[in-house]
Amino acid sequence: MDTLSGVAELHQGTSAPSGDIAQVTSVSQLTDVKPTDWAYQALKSLVERYGCIVGYPDKTYRGNRALSRWEFAAGLNACLDKIQELIAAATADFVRKEDLETVKKLQEAFAAELSALRGRVDALEVRTATLEKQQFSTTTKLSGLTWFNATGATSGGKNVQFEAIPVNGRAPSAAPNGDIRLAGRDPVTGRPLVQTTDKAQITFSYLTWLTLNTSFTGRDSLVTQLAAGNGISPANQFASAGFFNSWGVPFTDQSAGPVNGSSQVVIHDLFYTFPLGEAVKVTVGPRVNWYRYFDFNRYTFFLTGASSFDSIGSTQSNAIDRGSGAVIEWDISPQLRFAAAYLGENTEFLPGGIPGLNTSSNPNFGLFGGSNTTTAELTFSPSPKFNLRLMYNYSRLQAVFGQVGGAVGEPIPYGYLDAGPEFAIANGFSGGLKSATANFFAVNFDWAITNGFGIFGRYGYSDIRLQPIDRAVSVQSFQVGLGFPDLLKQGALGVVTFLMPMDIRSGRRYFAAGGGDGGTMYELEASYYYPITDNLALVPAFYAIFNPNNFDSNPNVYVFNLRTQFSF
């Protein structure tokens, strides 16, 4: 019956028939109805005379199926509507007197059910009209994320050394006039310039993302994500040039645009995804988010897991956070996934007007001539509890003011590289580099040993070649951690991680900032995602940074963060 499915779903305890139901014009169209069936004539009359009984898409009637009073009321209502149409069309002679008497008796017997049915239909019509009037779009859905961050960082009142050029003879703040610290060398000794500071104030900031997801076919997706924020996390006060928003900084405690601390609205993501067959998806766009496709880990996903810039992914990937290009994802089997991408730099937080930045849309560099990366990753999942990822990334890094590094410096991963102290002594602050190329290899795994306990880890190694001096720098990194799903509450996740964001294996002399005094920086982090409701969560986190900025002589820095996370 044409209204069975909807009515059955309105009544708890009544199962709706599976599949859609279609109107038939002749009883012979119903393959499971035979002339020898005891109700054949009655069904024939209802179908062919009144047109108020329908069948299923597979051309069956399923006459032996049990019928509830609600379902019968729905069928009766359909027949009443058809009879009223016949009477209104002045074709009452087609309605027999005995049929009307039968219908009258049925109306009386099912008066309550018919009244309730019509009331529910009226209510559904009102709700449908309201939804159609108030909906944002027939093809686009809006979702959002908002974070409030209260963050503090301290060195216990002890001076922390960081490498950067002084501003007006003083140690620069983390983001003077919205800018970032720059690296330079002493023109006499060739050594990196070192500043000190001993304090950072507690901050309270926000970050919000609004995502418009548009589908034209039901299988494709056009994603437009807008972002705004005003965070300059206090740990940045202690960071060397090129370390901005790295160690000790919660990922959500950041600004969204190129001017740090300014609440600009920017386009964070803009790309289009469509299928090629059942197993392959392709994504293209002028601003594709690399982290949507690579280096995932169940315990370090930034919404529910580890929370700092350094712990949510490998510190050495990727130079192109967002870029112009394409990604191909291939689900080879339930156990194997392959993804590959080419992206040219086009990132929302890079300042405009500086040669060498956002090169994919700059005709002086273009999609293939500036900073770009090529990535391939194979994921092996022998069971839902274990994932192993192997990744290779090739990068070309465009020099800016003769240096490579900073926000687009991975896989260095942090600091700035130049042509070395001899060049600086002879040429001042020009840097001397034109570009660099890098090969990066990484392995990443997560293993849910039990429902309430798991382990994870990452290791990365990079080899960077500096041009035109043809010298090499090599850096490695690692991360190991423990995950505690459903800790104290279902949906919660506690994470403890220990990591080494950068260990310079060779080429330290080419670091204009980031090399420190030969030390190696380490971090110990703990975070706890606690969902209050489906749309609200609290995430406290604590970080301890040892040998900050790769200075063995530096005191430890401690960071505290409380994140309130809203989703809709």
Coordinates of C-alpha atoms in Angstrom, one line a residue:
M1 CA 0.0 0.0 0.0
D2 CA 1.4 3.4 -1.0
T3 CA 1.3 4.8 2.6
L4 CA 2.3 1.7 4.5
S5 CA 6.0 2.6 4.9
G6 CA 5.5 6.1 6.3
V7 CA 2.7 5.2 8.7
A8 CA 4.4 2.1 10.0
E9 CA 7.4 4.1 10.9
L10 CA 5.3 6.6 12.8
H11 CA 4.0 3.9 15.1
Q12 CA 6.5 2.4 17.6
G13 CA 6.4 -1.4 17.6
T14 CA 5.2 -1.7 14.0
S15 CA 7.8 -2.9 11.4
A16 CA 7.7 -1.1 8.1
P17 CA 7.9 -3.2 4.9
S18 CA 11.2 -3.1 3.2
G19 CA 11.7 -1.3 -0.1
D20 CA 9.6 1.2 -1.9
I21 CA 6.0 0.4 -3.0
A22 CA 4.8 1.2 -6.6
Q23 CA 1.3 1.5 -8.0
V24 CA 0.1 -1.3 -10.3
T25 CA -2.7 -1.0 -12.9
S26 CA -3.5 -4.7 -13.3
V27 CA -3.5 -7.6 -10.8
S28 CA -1.5 -9.6 -13.4
Q29 CA 1.5 -7.5 -12.7
L30 CA 1.8 -9.0 -9.2
T31 CA 3.8 -12.1 -9.8
D32 CA 2.9 -13.8 -6.5
V33 CA -0.9 -13.4 -7.0
K34 CA -2.7 -16.3 -8.8
P35 CA -6.3 -16.7 -10.0
T36 CA -6.7 -19.6 -7.6
D37 CA -5.9 -17.4 -4.5
W38 CA -9.0 -17.0 -2.3
A39 CA -8.8 -13.2 -2.4
Y40 CA -8.0 -12.9 -6.0
Q41 CA -11.3 -11.3 -7.1
A42 CA -11.3 -8.8 -4.2
L43 CA -7.8 -7.8 -5.0
K44 CA -8.5 -7.5 -8.7
S45 CA -11.4 -5.2 -8.0
L46 CA -9.4 -2.9 -5.7
V47 CA -6.5 -2.7 -8.1
E48 CA -8.3 -2.4 -11.4
R49 CA -11.5 -0.7 -10.4
Y50 CA -10.4 1.7 -7.7
G51 CA -6.6 1.8 -8.1
C52 CA -5.9 1.9 -4.4
I53 CA -3.7 -1.1 -3.8
V54 CA -0.1 -1.2 -4.8
G55 CA 2.8 -3.7 -5.0
Y56 CA 6.5 -3.8 -4.3
P57 CA 9.2 -2.9 -6.8
D58 CA 9.9 -6.6 -7.4
K59 CA 6.3 -7.0 -8.6
T60 CA 5.1 -8.9 -5.6
Y61 CA 2.1 -8.3 -3.3
R62 CA 3.2 -10.4 -0.3
G63 CA -0.3 -11.3 0.6
N64 CA 0.7 -13.7 3.4
R65 CA 2.4 -11.0 5.4
A66 CA 0.8 -10.1 8.7
L67 CA -1.1 -6.8 8.7
S68 CA -1.3 -4.4 11.6
R69 CA -4.3 -2.2 12.3
W70 CA -2.2 0.8 11.5
E71 CA -1.2 -0.6 8.1
F72 CA -4.8 -1.5 7.4
A73 CA -5.9 2.1 8.3
A74 CA -3.3 3.4 5.8
G75 CA -4.7 1.2 3.0
L76 CA -8.2 2.1 3.8
N77 CA -7.4 5.8 3.8
A78 CA -5.9 5.4 0.3
C79 CA -9.1 3.7 -0.9
L80 CA -11.3 6.4 0.6
D81 CA -9.3 9.1 -1.1
K82 CA -9.7 7.3 -4.4
I83 CA -13.5 7.0 -3.9
Q84 CA -13.8 10.7 -3.1
E85 CA -11.9 11.4 -6.3
L86 CA -14.3 9.3 -8.3
I87 CA -17.3 11.0 -6.8
A88 CA -15.8 14.5 -7.4
A89 CA -15.3 13.5 -11.0
A90 CA -19.0 12.7 -11.4
T91 CA -18.2 9.0 -11.9
A92 CA -20.2 7.8 -8.9
D93 CA -21.8 5.1 -11.1
F94 CA -18.5 3.3 -10.9
V95 CA -18.9 3.0 -7.1
R96 CA -21.2 0.2 -6.1
K97 CA -23.7 0.6 -3.3
E98 CA -22.5 -2.5 -1.5
D99 CA -19.0 -1.1 -1.7
L100 CA -20.1 2.1 -0.1
E101 CA -21.9 0.3 2.7
T102 CA -18.7 -1.8 3.3
V103 CA -16.6 1.3 3.4
K104 CA -19.0 3.1 5.8
K105 CA -18.7 0.2 8.2
L106 CA -15.0 0.2 7.9
Q107 CA -14.9 3.9 8.5
E108 CA -16.8 3.5 11.8
A109 CA -14.6 0.5 12.9
F110 CA -11.4 2.4 12.2
A111 CA -12.5 5.9 13.1
A112 CA -9.8 6.3 15.7
E113 CA -7.0 5.0 13.6
L114 CA -8.1 7.2 10.6
S115 CA -8.3 10.3 12.7
A116 CA -4.8 9.6 14.2
L117 CA -3.4 8.9 10.7
R118 CA -4.7 12.1 9.2
G119 CA -3.5 14.1 12.2
R120 CA 0.0 12.6 11.8
V121 CA 0.0 13.3 8.1
D122 CA -1.1 16.9 8.7
A123 CA 1.7 17.3 11.3
L124 CA 4.3 15.9 8.9
E125 CA 3.1 18.3 6.2
V126 CA 3.6 21.3 8.6
R127 CA 7.1 20.0 9.5
T128 CA 8.0 19.4 5.9
A129 CA 6.9 22.9 4.9
T130 CA 8.9 24.4 7.8
L131 CA 12.0 22.5 6.9
E132 CA 11.7 23.5 3.2
K133 CA 11.3 27.1 4.2
Q134 CA 14.1 27.2 6.7
Q135 CA 16.7 24.9 5.1
F136 CA 20.0 26.5 4.1
S137 CA 20.2 24.8 0.7
T138 CA 18.9 21.7 -1.1
T139 CA 22.5 20.7 -2.0
T140 CA 24.7 22.2 0.8
K141 CA 25.1 21.3 4.5
L142 CA 26.7 23.7 7.0
S143 CA 28.7 22.4 10.0
G144 CA 31.0 24.1 12.4
L145 CA 33.7 23.8 15.0
T146 CA 34.6 26.4 17.6
W147 CA 37.3 26.3 20.3
F148 CA 38.0 28.5 23.3
N149 CA 41.6 28.3 24.6
A150 CA 42.9 29.3 28.0
T151 CA 46.7 28.8 27.8
G152 CA 49.7 29.6 30.0
A153 CA 53.4 28.9 29.6
T154 CA 56.3 29.4 32.1
S155 CA 60.0 28.8 32.4
G156 CA 59.8 29.3 36.2
G157 CA 61.2 32.8 35.8
K158 CA 64.4 31.6 34.2
N159 CA 65.8 33.1 31.0
V160 CA 65.1 31.0 27.9
Q161 CA 67.5 31.4 24.9
F162 CA 66.0 31.7 21.4
E163 CA 67.6 32.5 18.1
A164 CA 66.2 35.6 16.3
I165 CA 67.1 39.0 15.0
P166 CA 66.5 41.7 17.7
V167 CA 63.9 44.4 17.0
N168 CA 65.0 48.0 18.0
G169 CA 67.8 46.5 20.0
R170 CA 65.5 44.3 22.1
A171 CA 64.3 40.7 22.1
P172 CA 61.3 40.6 19.7
S173 CA 57.9 39.5 21.0
A174 CA 56.3 36.3 19.5
A175 CA 54.4 38.2 16.8
P176 CA 55.3 41.9 16.6
N177 CA 52.7 43.8 14.6
G178 CA 51.3 40.4 13.6
D179 CA 54.7 39.3 12.0
I180 CA 56.9 36.4 13.0
R181 CA 60.5 36.3 14.2
L182 CA 63.3 36.3 11.6
A183 CA 66.7 34.5 11.7
G184 CA 70.0 36.2 11.3
R185 CA 73.7 35.8 12.0
D186 CA 76.4 38.0 13.6
P187 CA 78.2 39.6 10.7
V188 CA 81.5 39.2 12.5
T189 CA 81.4 35.7 13.9
G190 CA 78.8 34.2 11.6
R191 CA 76.9 32.7 14.6
P192 CA 73.2 32.8 14.9
L193 CA 71.9 35.8 16.9
V194 CA 70.5 34.8 20.3
Q195 CA 68.0 36.6 22.5
T196 CA 66.5 35.7 25.9
T197 CA 63.1 36.1 27.7
D198 CA 61.8 34.8 31.0
K199 CA 58.0 35.1 30.9
A200 CA 54.8 34.9 28.9
Q201 CA 51.4 36.0 29.9
I202 CA 48.3 33.7 30.1
T203 CA 46.1 34.1 27.0
F204 CA 42.4 33.4 26.2
S205 CA 41.7 33.0 22.5
Y206 CA 39.3 31.5 20.0
L207 CA 39.3 29.6 16.7
T208 CA 36.3 28.7 14.6
W209 CA 35.8 26.8 11.3
L210 CA 32.6 26.8 9.3
T211 CA 32.3 24.2 6.6
L212 CA 30.0 24.2 3.6
N213 CA 29.7 20.7 2.1
T214 CA 27.9 20.7 -1.3
S215 CA 27.0 17.5 -3.2
F216 CA 25.6 17.5 -6.7
T217 CA 25.2 13.8 -7.3
G218 CA 25.1 12.3 -3.7
R219 CA 28.6 10.8 -4.2
D220 CA 30.7 14.0 -4.8
S221 CA 31.6 16.8 -2.4
L222 CA 32.5 20.4 -2.9
V223 CA 34.1 21.6 0.4
T224 CA 34.4 25.3 1.3
Q225 CA 35.8 25.9 4.8
L226 CA 36.0 29.3 6.4
A227 CA 38.2 30.1 9.4
A228 CA 38.7 32.9 11.9
G229 CA 40.8 33.1 15.1
N230 CA 42.9 35.4 17.2
G231 CA 45.3 33.2 19.1
I232 CA 49.0 33.8 19.7
S233 CA 49.9 31.0 22.1
P234 CA 52.2 32.1 25.0
A235 CA 54.8 29.3 24.3
N236 CA 55.7 31.3 21.2
Q237 CA 57.3 33.9 23.4
F238 CA 60.1 31.4 24.1
A239 CA 60.5 30.0 20.5
S240 CA 63.4 30.5 18.1
A241 CA 62.7 32.0 14.6
G242 CA 61.0 29.3 12.5
F243 CA 59.6 27.6 15.6
F244 CA 56.4 29.7 15.7
N245 CA 53.3 27.5 16.5
S246 CA 55.4 24.4 17.0
W247 CA 56.6 23.1 20.4
G248 CA 54.3 23.8 23.4
V249 CA 51.5 25.2 21.2
P250 CA 48.0 23.6 21.2
F251 CA 46.9 23.2 17.7
T252 CA 43.6 25.1 18.2
D253 CA 45.4 28.0 19.9
Q254 CA 46.2 29.9 16.7
S255 CA 45.1 32.6 14.4
A256 CA 43.5 31.7 11.1
G257 CA 44.9 34.2 8.7
P258 CA 48.3 35.8 7.7
V259 CA 48.2 38.4 10.5
N260 CA 48.7 36.7 13.8
G261 CA 46.3 37.9 16.5
S262 CA 43.9 39.4 13.9
S263 CA 40.4 38.0 13.5
Q264 CA 40.4 37.8 9.8
V265 CA 38.0 35.4 8.0
V266 CA 39.9 33.3 5.5
I267 CA 39.3 30.4 3.2
H268 CA 40.9 27.5 4.9
D269 CA 39.9 24.6 2.5
L270 CA 38.5 24.7 -1.0
F271 CA 38.4 21.5 -3.0
Y272 CA 36.1 19.1 -4.9
T273 CA 36.1 15.3 -4.4
F274 CA 34.4 12.8 -6.8
P275 CA 34.6 9.0 -7.3
L276 CA 36.2 7.1 -10.1
G277 CA 34.4 3.7 -9.9
E278 CA 33.8 2.0 -6.5
A279 CA 37.4 2.0 -5.1
V280 CA 39.0 5.3 -6.3
K281 CA 38.3 8.9 -5.2
V282 CA 39.9 12.0 -6.7
T283 CA 40.2 15.4 -5.0
V284 CA 41.2 18.5 -6.9
G285 CA 41.2 22.1 -5.8
P286 CA 43.1 25.4 -5.3
R287 CA 43.3 24.8 -1.6
V288 CA 43.5 21.1 -0.7
N289 CA 44.2 20.2 2.9
W290 CA 47.0 17.7 2.9
Y291 CA 46.3 16.5 6.5
R292 CA 42.8 15.2 5.5
Y293 CA 44.5 12.4 3.5
F294 CA 47.9 11.5 5.1
D295 CA 49.6 10.7 8.4
F296 CA 46.4 9.8 10.3
N297 CA 46.6 8.1 13.7
R298 CA 43.6 7.1 15.8
Y299 CA 45.2 8.5 19.0
T300 CA 46.5 11.8 17.6
F301 CA 43.5 13.1 15.7
F302 CA 43.4 16.7 16.9
L303 CA 39.7 16.7 17.7
T304 CA 39.8 13.9 20.2
G305 CA 43.4 12.9 20.7
A306 CA 46.8 14.5 21.2
S307 CA 46.5 18.2 21.1
S308 CA 49.8 20.1 20.3
F309 CA 51.2 21.0 16.8
D310 CA 54.0 18.6 17.4
S311 CA 52.0 15.6 18.6
I312 CA 49.0 15.5 16.2
G313 CA 51.2 14.5 13.3
S314 CA 54.8 14.0 12.2
T315 CA 56.8 17.2 12.8
Q316 CA 58.5 16.7 9.5
S317 CA 55.4 16.6 7.3
N318 CA 54.3 18.5 5.3
A319 CA 55.7 21.7 3.8
I320 CA 52.4 22.3 2.0
D321 CA 49.7 22.4 4.6
R322 CA 47.2 23.5 2.0
G323 CA 47.9 23.7 -1.7
S324 CA 46.8 23.6 -5.3
G325 CA 46.7 20.2 -6.9
A326 CA 45.2 16.8 -6.7
V327 CA 44.9 13.7 -4.4
I328 CA 44.1 10.2 -5.5
E329 CA 42.8 7.6 -2.9
W330 CA 42.6 4.0 -3.8
D331 CA 41.0 1.4 -1.5
I332 CA 42.9 -1.6 -3.0
S333 CA 41.2 -4.0 -0.5
P334 CA 39.7 -3.8 3.0
Q335 CA 43.3 -4.2 4.3
L336 CA 45.2 -1.9 1.9
R337 CA 44.8 1.8 1.1
F338 CA 47.0 3.8 -1.2
A339 CA 47.0 7.6 -1.5
A340 CA 49.1 10.0 -3.6
A341 CA 49.1 13.7 -4.0
Y342 CA 50.8 16.6 -5.8
L343 CA 50.4 20.1 -4.2
G344 CA 51.8 23.5 -5.0
E345 CA 51.9 25.9 -2.1
N346 CA 48.7 27.9 -1.4
T347 CA 48.3 28.4 2.3
E348 CA 45.9 30.8 4.0
F349 CA 48.2 31.9 6.8
L350 CA 51.1 33.0 4.6
P351 CA 51.4 36.8 4.1
G352 CA 50.9 38.1 0.7
G353 CA 53.2 40.3 -1.4
I354 CA 56.4 38.4 -0.4
P355 CA 58.2 36.7 -3.3
G356 CA 58.5 33.0 -2.7
L357 CA 55.3 32.5 -0.7
N358 CA 52.0 31.1 -2.0
T359 CA 53.8 30.2 -5.2
S360 CA 51.2 28.1 -6.9
S361 CA 49.1 31.2 -7.8
N362 CA 52.1 33.4 -8.5
P363 CA 53.0 33.5 -12.3
N364 CA 56.7 34.1 -11.4
F365 CA 56.7 30.5 -9.9
G366 CA 53.5 28.8 -10.8
L367 CA 52.2 25.4 -9.8
F368 CA 55.4 23.6 -10.5
G369 CA 58.2 26.2 -10.0
G370 CA 57.9 27.3 -6.4
S371 CA 57.3 25.3 -3.2
N372 CA 55.6 22.0 -3.9
T373 CA 55.4 18.4 -2.6
T374 CA 54.7 15.0 -3.9
T375 CA 53.4 12.4 -1.4
A376 CA 52.7 8.7 -1.5
E377 CA 51.4 6.7 1.5
L378 CA 50.4 3.0 1.8
T379 CA 48.2 2.0 4.8
F380 CA 48.1 -1.7 5.9
S381 CA 45.2 -2.6 8.2
P382 CA 45.3 -6.4 8.9
S383 CA 42.5 -5.8 11.5
P384 CA 40.4 -2.9 12.7
K385 CA 42.6 -2.7 15.7
F386 CA 46.0 -2.2 13.9
N387 CA 47.1 0.3 11.2
L388 CA 50.6 0.6 9.7
R389 CA 51.4 3.5 7.4
L390 CA 54.5 3.9 5.2
M391 CA 55.0 7.4 3.6
Y392 CA 57.4 9.0 1.2
N393 CA 57.4 12.7 0.5
Y394 CA 59.4 14.7 -2.0
S395 CA 59.6 18.5 -1.4
R396 CA 60.9 21.5 -3.3
L397 CA 61.2 24.4 -0.9
Q398 CA 61.4 27.9 -2.4
A399 CA 63.9 30.2 -0.5
V400 CA 62.6 33.5 0.9
F401 CA 65.2 36.3 1.5
G402 CA 67.8 33.6 0.8
Q403 CA 66.6 31.2 3.6
V404 CA 64.4 28.1 3.6
G405 CA 62.4 27.1 6.7
G406 CA 59.7 28.5 9.0
A407 CA 56.1 27.6 8.5
V408 CA 56.8 26.0 5.1
G409 CA 60.1 24.4 6.2
E410 CA 59.1 20.8 6.7
P411 CA 60.8 18.4 6.7
I412 CA 63.6 20.5 8.2
P413 CA 61.3 20.7 10.3
Y414 CA 61.8 24.0 12.2
G415 CA 64.2 26.9 12.2
Y416 CA 65.8 28.5 9.1
L417 CA 68.6 27.3 6.9
D418 CA 71.0 29.5 5.0
A419 CA 74.3 29.2 3.1
G420 CA 76.3 29.0 6.3
P421 CA 78.4 31.2 8.5
E422 CA 81.1 32.0 5.9
F423 CA 78.5 33.3 3.5
A424 CA 76.9 35.4 6.2
I425 CA 80.2 37.0 7.2
A426 CA 80.8 38.0 3.6
N427 CA 77.3 39.0 2.6
G428 CA 75.4 40.0 5.7
F429 CA 71.8 38.9 6.1
S430 CA 71.0 37.9 2.5
G431 CA 70.9 34.1 3.3
G432 CA 72.4 32.9 0.0
L433 CA 70.0 30.1 -0.8
K434 CA 67.7 29.9 -3.8
S435 CA 65.9 26.6 -3.0
A436 CA 66.1 23.2 -1.3
T437 CA 64.9 19.8 -2.2
A438 CA 64.1 17.1 0.4
N439 CA 63.4 13.4 0.6
F440 CA 61.4 12.3 3.6
F441 CA 60.5 8.8 4.8
A442 CA 58.1 8.0 7.6
V443 CA 56.4 5.1 9.4
N444 CA 53.4 5.5 11.6
F445 CA 51.3 3.0 13.5
D446 CA 48.5 2.7 16.0
W447 CA 47.4 -0.5 17.8
A448 CA 44.3 -0.8 20.0
I449 CA 45.5 -3.7 22.2
T450 CA 42.3 -3.7 24.2
N451 CA 39.1 -1.6 24.2
G452 CA 40.6 0.7 26.8
F453 CA 44.3 0.7 26.0
G454 CA 46.5 1.2 22.9
I455 CA 49.9 2.3 21.8
F456 CA 51.1 4.4 18.8
G457 CA 54.3 5.8 17.3
R458 CA 55.9 7.6 14.4
Y459 CA 59.4 7.8 13.0
G460 CA 60.6 10.2 10.3
Y461 CA 63.9 10.8 8.5
S462 CA 64.7 13.5 6.0
D463 CA 67.6 14.4 3.7
I464 CA 67.6 18.1 2.6
R465 CA 69.8 19.4 -0.3
L466 CA 70.6 23.1 -0.3
Q467 CA 71.0 25.0 -3.5
P468 CA 73.0 26.5 -5.0
I469 CA 75.7 25.5 -2.5
D470 CA 74.9 21.8 -2.9
R471 CA 75.2 20.9 0.7
A472 CA 73.1 18.4 2.7
V473 CA 71.3 18.6 6.0
S474 CA 69.7 15.5 7.6
V475 CA 67.1 15.4 10.5
Q476 CA 65.2 12.7 12.2
S477 CA 62.2 12.7 14.6
F478 CA 60.2 10.2 16.6
Q479 CA 57.0 9.9 18.7
V480 CA 55.7 7.2 21.0
G481 CA 52.6 7.2 23.1
L482 CA 49.8 5.5 25.0
G483 CA 46.1 5.9 24.4
F484 CA 43.3 5.3 26.9
P485 CA 39.9 5.2 25.1
D486 CA 36.7 5.6 27.2
L487 CA 38.7 6.7 30.2
L488 CA 36.1 7.5 33.0
K489 CA 33.4 8.0 30.3
Q490 CA 32.4 6.5 27.0
G491 CA 33.8 8.5 24.1
A492 CA 36.6 10.0 26.3
L493 CA 40.3 9.6 25.3
G494 CA 43.4 10.1 27.4
V495 CA 46.7 10.4 25.6
V496 CA 50.3 10.5 26.8
T497 CA 53.0 11.0 24.3
F498 CA 56.8 11.5 24.3
L499 CA 58.5 12.9 21.3
M500 CA 61.6 14.3 19.8
P501 CA 60.5 16.9 17.2
M502 CA 63.9 17.3 15.6
D503 CA 67.3 15.7 16.0
I504 CA 69.9 17.3 13.6
R505 CA 72.0 14.4 12.3
S506 CA 74.2 16.6 10.0
G507 CA 74.4 20.1 8.7
R508 CA 73.8 22.0 12.0
R509 CA 76.1 24.8 10.8
Y510 CA 73.5 25.7 8.1
F511 CA 70.9 26.5 10.8
A512 CA 70.6 30.3 11.1
A513 CA 68.0 29.5 13.8
G514 CA 67.0 26.2 15.3
G515 CA 70.4 24.6 15.8
G516 CA 70.8 25.9 19.4
D517 CA 74.0 24.9 21.2
G518 CA 74.0 21.3 19.9
G519 CA 71.3 20.0 22.2
T520 CA 68.2 18.0 21.3
M521 CA 64.7 19.1 22.3
Y522 CA 62.2 16.6 23.7
E523 CA 58.6 16.9 24.7
L524 CA 56.3 15.1 27.2
E525 CA 52.6 15.7 26.7
A526 CA 49.4 14.6 28.3
S527 CA 45.8 15.4 27.2
Y528 CA 42.4 14.3 28.1
Y529 CA 39.4 14.6 25.8
Y530 CA 36.2 14.6 27.9
P531 CA 32.9 14.8 26.0
I532 CA 30.1 16.5 28.0
T533 CA 27.5 16.1 25.3
D534 CA 27.6 15.1 21.6
N535 CA 28.4 18.8 20.8
L536 CA 30.5 20.0 23.7
A537 CA 33.8 18.7 25.1
L538 CA 36.5 19.9 27.5
V539 CA 40.2 19.1 26.8
P540 CA 42.8 19.8 29.4
A541 CA 46.4 19.4 28.4
F542 CA 49.9 19.7 29.9
Y543 CA 53.2 19.8 28.0
A544 CA 56.8 19.8 29.4
I545 CA 59.5 20.9 26.9
F546 CA 63.1 19.9 27.7
N547 CA 66.1 21.6 26.0
P548 CA 63.8 24.2 24.3
N549 CA 65.1 25.4 20.9
N550 CA 67.8 22.7 21.0
F551 CA 69.7 24.5 23.8
D552 CA 71.0 22.0 26.4
S553 CA 71.6 25.1 28.7
N554 CA 67.9 26.2 28.6
P555 CA 65.5 25.6 31.5
N556 CA 62.4 23.5 30.9
V557 CA 59.3 25.2 29.7
Y558 CA 55.8 24.1 30.9
V559 CA 52.6 24.7 29.1
F560 CA 49.0 24.4 30.4
N561 CA 46.0 24.5 28.2
L562 CA 42.2 24.1 28.7
R563 CA 40.2 23.8 25.5
T564 CA 36.5 24.0 25.2
Q565 CA 35.3 22.5 22.0
F566 CA 31.9 23.1 20.4
S567 CA 30.7 21.3 17.3
F568 CA 27.5 21.7 15.3

